């Protein structure tokens, strides 16, 4: 039988085949094209499984994972060679961003975007909680929206709790499998509930002490929505370490760098200290933003080790 993985708890997998859900285990160890992953089967995977009658019960076992069109992946915590596949076979990802309560830093946004570019997954940036910002904060959000729009990313300003612009999100989701990602407390579950009130996902309270959200989702899970869309809700991600990228390719996943790099004097330019670098020139004449360049340098120099925090830590 063939189906789609809707939930993975690490030892059990909920697989939907036609309109029936099956609780499956996996057979042995899967090795997927050399990916050393803590979870061989991810939500969104298309799998082949068989059913066996053992005594009085029916046991379902996944025996094959179909080739993925894409997946989103991050470094696993404390396991330098291991990775964690968050979800597979995505049409798009919505990354929720909040200015504060909790703060989303541009270094996190840029790491996420670079990984999505590398695996060919379109990202929509949702700037949430727009109803709660004062005048100065609104100016800051507008600056970020303009920055990412100019690079070519679709940006929407929303207030999930109030329902502001939720219909525009809905429109983008029609007939697609979308993943919602972001830090804990940015409003992922609130947005899902605004899109589909019947789901009643548990929402996170913000911890006043640290302005961080409390985790409400511990495993990624896919839901079918009544308006013809599927969403994958993910645990809040604190850190996002990039995986398996050579330093000379990281710049190619910054679209504005990629557009300029043919003008660099050296074709293997890393845009650090080389002479006649088009990216460094771009910084001086506002074609490249300093925050994006700073993120790039952190990735190249390996400073992103600080960003590897356990996404499942309660």
mmCIF file with all atom_site columns, N, CA and C in Angstrom, residues 99-129:
data_model
loop_
_atom_site.group_PDB
_atom_site.id
_atom_site.type_symbol
_atom_site.label_atom_id
_atom_site.label_alt_id
_atom_site.label_comp_id
_atom_site.label_asym_id
_atom_site.label_entity_id
_atom_site.label_seq_id
_atom_site.pdbx_PDB_ins_code
_atom_site.Cartn_x
_atom_site.Cartn_y
_atom_site.Cartn_z
_atom_site.occupancy
_atom_site.B_iso_or_equiv
_atom_site.pdbx_formal_charge
_atom_site.auth_seq_id
_atom_site.auth_comp_id
_atom_site.auth_asym_id
_atom_site.auth_atom_id
_atom_site.pdbx_PDB_model_num
ATOM 1  N N  . UNK A 1 99  ? 8.673  40.882 15.671 1.00 0.00 ? 99  UNK A N  1
ATOM 2  C CA . UNK A 1 99  ? 9.734  41.827 16.010 1.00 0.00 ? 99  UNK A CA 1
ATOM 3  C C  . UNK A 1 99  ? 10.180 41.635 17.461 1.00 0.00 ? 99  UNK A C  1
ATOM 4  N N  . UNK A 1 100 ? 9.205  41.393 18.313 1.00 0.00 ? 100 UNK A N  1
ATOM 5  C CA . UNK A 1 100 ? 9.499  41.120 19.725 1.00 0.00 ? 100 UNK A CA 1
ATOM 6  C C  . UNK A 1 100 ? 8.434  40.141 20.214 1.00 0.00 ? 100 UNK A C  1
ATOM 7  N N  . UNK A 1 101 ? 8.599  39.659 21.428 1.00 0.00 ? 101 UNK A N  1
ATOM 8  C CA . UNK A 1 101 ? 7.546  38.854 22.019 1.00 0.00 ? 101 UNK A CA 1
ATOM 9  C C  . UNK A 1 101 ? 7.168  37.608 21.209 1.00 0.00 ? 101 UNK A C  1
ATOM 10 N N  . UNK A 1 102 ? 8.069  36.745 20.775 1.00 0.00 ? 102 UNK A N  1
ATOM 11 C CA . UNK A 1 102 ? 9.523  36.765 20.957 1.00 0.00 ? 102 UNK A CA 1
ATOM 12 C C  . UNK A 1 102 ? 10.211 37.474 19.773 1.00 0.00 ? 102 UNK A C  1
ATOM 13 N N  . UNK A 1 103 ? 11.468 37.921 19.953 1.00 0.00 ? 103 UNK A N  1
ATOM 14 C CA . UNK A 1 103 ? 12.173 38.559 18.837 1.00 0.00 ? 103 UNK A CA 1
ATOM 15 C C  . UNK A 1 103 ? 12.662 37.534 17.818 1.00 0.00 ? 103 UNK A C  1
ATOM 16 N N  . UNK A 1 104 ? 12.534 37.857 16.534 1.00 0.00 ? 104 UNK A N  1
ATOM 17 C CA . UNK A 1 104 ? 13.110 37.034 15.464 1.00 0.00 ? 104 UNK A CA 1
ATOM 18 C C  . UNK A 1 104 ? 14.243 37.856 14.848 1.00 0.00 ? 104 UNK A C  1
ATOM 19 N N  . UNK A 1 105 ? 15.465 37.368 14.962 1.00 0.00 ? 105 UNK A N  1
ATOM 20 C CA . UNK A 1 105 ? 16.598 38.124 14.445 1.00 0.00 ? 105 UNK A CA 1
ATOM 21 C C  . UNK A 1 105 ? 16.829 37.813 12.970 1.00 0.00 ? 105 UNK A C  1
ATOM 22 N N  . UNK A 1 106 ? 17.420 38.791 12.260 1.00 0.00 ? 106 UNK A N  1
ATOM 23 C CA . UNK A 1 106 ? 17.640 38.582 10.824 1.00 0.00 ? 106 UNK A CA 1
ATOM 24 C C  . UNK A 1 106 ? 18.598 37.420 10.568 1.00 0.00 ? 106 UNK A C  1
ATOM 25 N N  . UNK A 1 107 ? 19.518 37.151 11.509 1.00 0.00 ? 107 UNK A N  1
ATOM 26 C CA . UNK A 1 107 ? 20.449 36.025 11.304 1.00 0.00 ? 107 UNK A CA 1
ATOM 27 C C  . UNK A 1 107 ? 19.678 34.703 11.221 1.00 0.00 ? 107 UNK A C  1
ATOM 28 N N  . UNK A 1 108 ? 18.612 34.571 12.013 1.00 0.00 ? 108 UNK A N  1
ATOM 29 C CA . UNK A 1 108 ? 17.778 33.362 11.969 1.00 0.00 ? 108 UNK A CA 1
ATOM 30 C C  . UNK A 1 108 ? 16.997 33.304 10.653 1.00 0.00 ? 108 UNK A C  1
ATOM 31 N N  . UNK A 1 109 ? 16.399 34.442 10.275 1.00 0.00 ? 109 UNK A N  1
ATOM 32 C CA . UNK A 1 109 ? 15.634 34.478 9.015  1.00 0.00 ? 109 UNK A CA 1
ATOM 33 C C  . UNK A 1 109 ? 16.543 34.078 7.850  1.00 0.00 ? 109 UNK A C  1
ATOM 34 N N  . UNK A 1 110 ? 17.764 34.641 7.827  1.00 0.00 ? 110 UNK A N  1
ATOM 35 C CA . UNK A 1 110 ? 18.671 34.396 6.696  1.00 0.00 ? 110 UNK A CA 1
ATOM 36 C C  . UNK A 1 110 ? 19.141 32.952 6.637  1.00 0.00 ? 110 UNK A C  1
ATOM 37 N N  . UNK A 1 111 ? 19.405 32.336 7.790  1.00 0.00 ? 111 UNK A N  1
ATOM 38 C CA . UNK A 1 111 ? 19.785 30.913 7.794  1.00 0.00 ? 111 UNK A CA 1
ATOM 39 C C  . UNK A 1 111 ? 18.655 30.063 7.238  1.00 0.00 ? 111 UNK A C  1
ATOM 40 N N  . UNK A 1 112 ? 17.453 30.397 7.650  1.00 0.00 ? 112 UNK A N  1
ATOM 41 C CA . UNK A 1 112 ? 16.289 29.637 7.179  1.00 0.00 ? 112 UNK A CA 1
ATOM 42 C C  . UNK A 1 112 ? 16.139 29.790 5.664  1.00 0.00 ? 112 UNK A C  1
ATOM 43 N N  . UNK A 1 113 ? 16.256 31.029 5.181  1.00 0.00 ? 113 UNK A N  1
ATOM 44 C CA . UNK A 1 113 ? 16.094 31.290 3.743  1.00 0.00 ? 113 UNK A CA 1
ATOM 45 C C  . UNK A 1 113 ? 17.177 30.596 2.917  1.00 0.00 ? 113 UNK A C  1
ATOM 46 N N  . UNK A 1 114 ? 18.401 30.593 3.426  1.00 0.00 ? 114 UNK A N  1
ATOM 47 C CA . UNK A 1 114 ? 19.503 29.940 2.700  1.00 0.00 ? 114 UNK A CA 1
ATOM 48 C C  . UNK A 1 114 ? 19.236 28.439 2.569  1.00 0.00 ? 114 UNK A C  1
ATOM 49 N N  . UNK A 1 115 ? 18.770 27.824 3.652  1.00 0.00 ? 115 UNK A N  1
ATOM 50 C CA . UNK A 1 115 ? 18.465 26.382 3.592  1.00 0.00 ? 115 UNK A CA 1
ATOM 51 C C  . UNK A 1 115 ? 17.332 26.119 2.610  1.00 0.00 ? 115 UNK A C  1
ATOM 52 N N  . UNK A 1 116 ? 16.290 26.945 2.640  1.00 0.00 ? 116 UNK A N  1
ATOM 53 C CA . UNK A 1 116 ? 15.169 26.751 1.717  1.00 0.00 ? 116 UNK A CA 1
ATOM 54 C C  . UNK A 1 116 ? 15.611 26.944 0.271  1.00 0.00 ? 116 UNK A C  1
ATOM 55 N N  . UNK A 1 117 ? 16.470 27.946 0.019  1.00 0.00 ? 117 UNK A N  1
ATOM 56 C CA . UNK A 1 117 ? 17.003 28.161 -1.343 1.00 0.00 ? 117 UNK A CA 1
ATOM 57 C C  . UNK A 1 117 ? 17.783 26.924 -1.800 1.00 0.00 ? 117 UNK A C  1
ATOM 58 N N  . UNK A 1 118 ? 18.594 26.392 -0.885 1.00 0.00 ? 118 UNK A N  1
ATOM 59 C CA . UNK A 1 118 ? 19.444 25.246 -1.240 1.00 0.00 ? 118 UNK A CA 1
ATOM 60 C C  . UNK A 1 118 ? 18.611 24.028 -1.614 1.00 0.00 ? 118 UNK A C  1
ATOM 61 N N  . UNK A 1 119 ? 17.451 23.884 -0.997 1.00 0.00 ? 119 UNK A N  1
ATOM 62 C CA . UNK A 1 119 ? 16.597 22.718 -1.269 1.00 0.00 ? 119 UNK A CA 1
ATOM 63 C C  . UNK A 1 119 ? 15.406 23.071 -2.141 1.00 0.00 ? 119 UNK A C  1
ATOM 64 N N  . UNK A 1 120 ? 15.456 24.285 -2.731 1.00 0.00 ? 120 UNK A N  1
ATOM 65 C CA . UNK A 1 120 ? 14.486 24.669 -3.750 1.00 0.00 ? 120 UNK A CA 1
ATOM 66 C C  . UNK A 1 120 ? 13.053 24.722 -3.212 1.00 0.00 ? 120 UNK A C  1
ATOM 67 N N  . UNK A 1 121 ? 12.888 25.372 -2.060 1.00 0.00 ? 121 UNK A N  1
ATOM 68 C CA . UNK A 1 121 ? 11.554 25.497 -1.467 1.00 0.00 ? 121 UNK A CA 1
ATOM 69 C C  . UNK A 1 121 ? 11.208 26.990 -1.359 1.00 0.00 ? 121 UNK A C  1
ATOM 70 N N  . UNK A 1 122 ? 10.118 27.421 -2.008 1.00 0.00 ? 122 UNK A N  1
ATOM 71 C CA . UNK A 1 122 ? 9.725  28.830 -1.900 1.00 0.00 ? 122 UNK A CA 1
ATOM 72 C C  . UNK A 1 122 ? 9.344  29.175 -0.458 1.00 0.00 ? 122 UNK A C  1
ATOM 73 N N  . UNK A 1 123 ? 9.732  30.379 -0.009 1.00 0.00 ? 123 UNK A N  1
ATOM 74 C CA . UNK A 1 123 ? 9.393  30.838 1.346  1.00 0.00 ? 123 UNK A CA 1
ATOM 75 C C  . UNK A 1 123 ? 8.577  32.119 1.264  1.00 0.00 ? 123 UNK A C  1
ATOM 76 N N  . UNK A 1 124 ? 7.515  32.173 2.073  1.00 0.00 ? 124 UNK A N  1
ATOM 77 C CA . UNK A 1 124 ? 6.746  33.405 2.254  1.00 0.00 ? 124 UNK A CA 1
ATOM 78 C C  . UNK A 1 124 ? 7.020  33.865 3.683  1.00 0.00 ? 124 UNK A C  1
ATOM 79 N N  . UNK A 1 125 ? 7.418  35.131 3.850  1.00 0.00 ? 125 UNK A N  1
ATOM 80 C CA . UNK A 1 125 ? 7.658  35.668 5.190  1.00 0.00 ? 125 UNK A CA 1
ATOM 81 C C  . UNK A 1 125 ? 6.377  36.321 5.697  1.00 0.00 ? 125 UNK A C  1
ATOM 82 N N  . UNK A 1 126 ? 5.898  35.837 6.833  1.00 0.00 ? 126 UNK A N  1
ATOM 83 C CA . UNK A 1 126 ? 4.693  36.398 7.449  1.00 0.00 ? 126 UNK A CA 1
ATOM 84 C C  . UNK A 1 126 ? 5.102  37.204 8.671  1.00 0.00 ? 126 UNK A C  1
ATOM 85 N N  . UNK A 1 127 ? 4.958  38.506 8.595  1.00 0.00 ? 127 UNK A N  1
ATOM 86 C CA . UNK A 1 127 ? 5.275  39.369 9.742  1.00 0.00 ? 127 UNK A CA 1
ATOM 87 C C  . UNK A 1 127 ? 4.017  39.450 10.598 1.00 0.00 ? 127 UNK A C  1
ATOM 88 N N  . UNK A 1 128 ? 4.041  38.729 11.723 1.00 0.00 ? 128 UNK A N  1
ATOM 89 C CA . UNK A 1 128 ? 2.838  38.565 12.538 1.00 0.00 ? 128 UNK A CA 1
ATOM 90 C C  . UNK A 1 128 ? 2.789  39.582 13.686 1.00 0.00 ? 128 UNK A C  1
ATOM 91 N N  . UNK A 1 129 ? 1.621  39.637 14.332 1.00 0.00 ? 129 UNK A N  1
ATOM 92 C CA . UNK A 1 129 ? 1.366  40.496 15.513 1.00 0.00 ? 129 UNK A CA 1
ATOM 93 C C  . UNK A 1 129 ? 1.470  41.983 15.161 1.00 0.00 ? 129 UNK A C  1
#
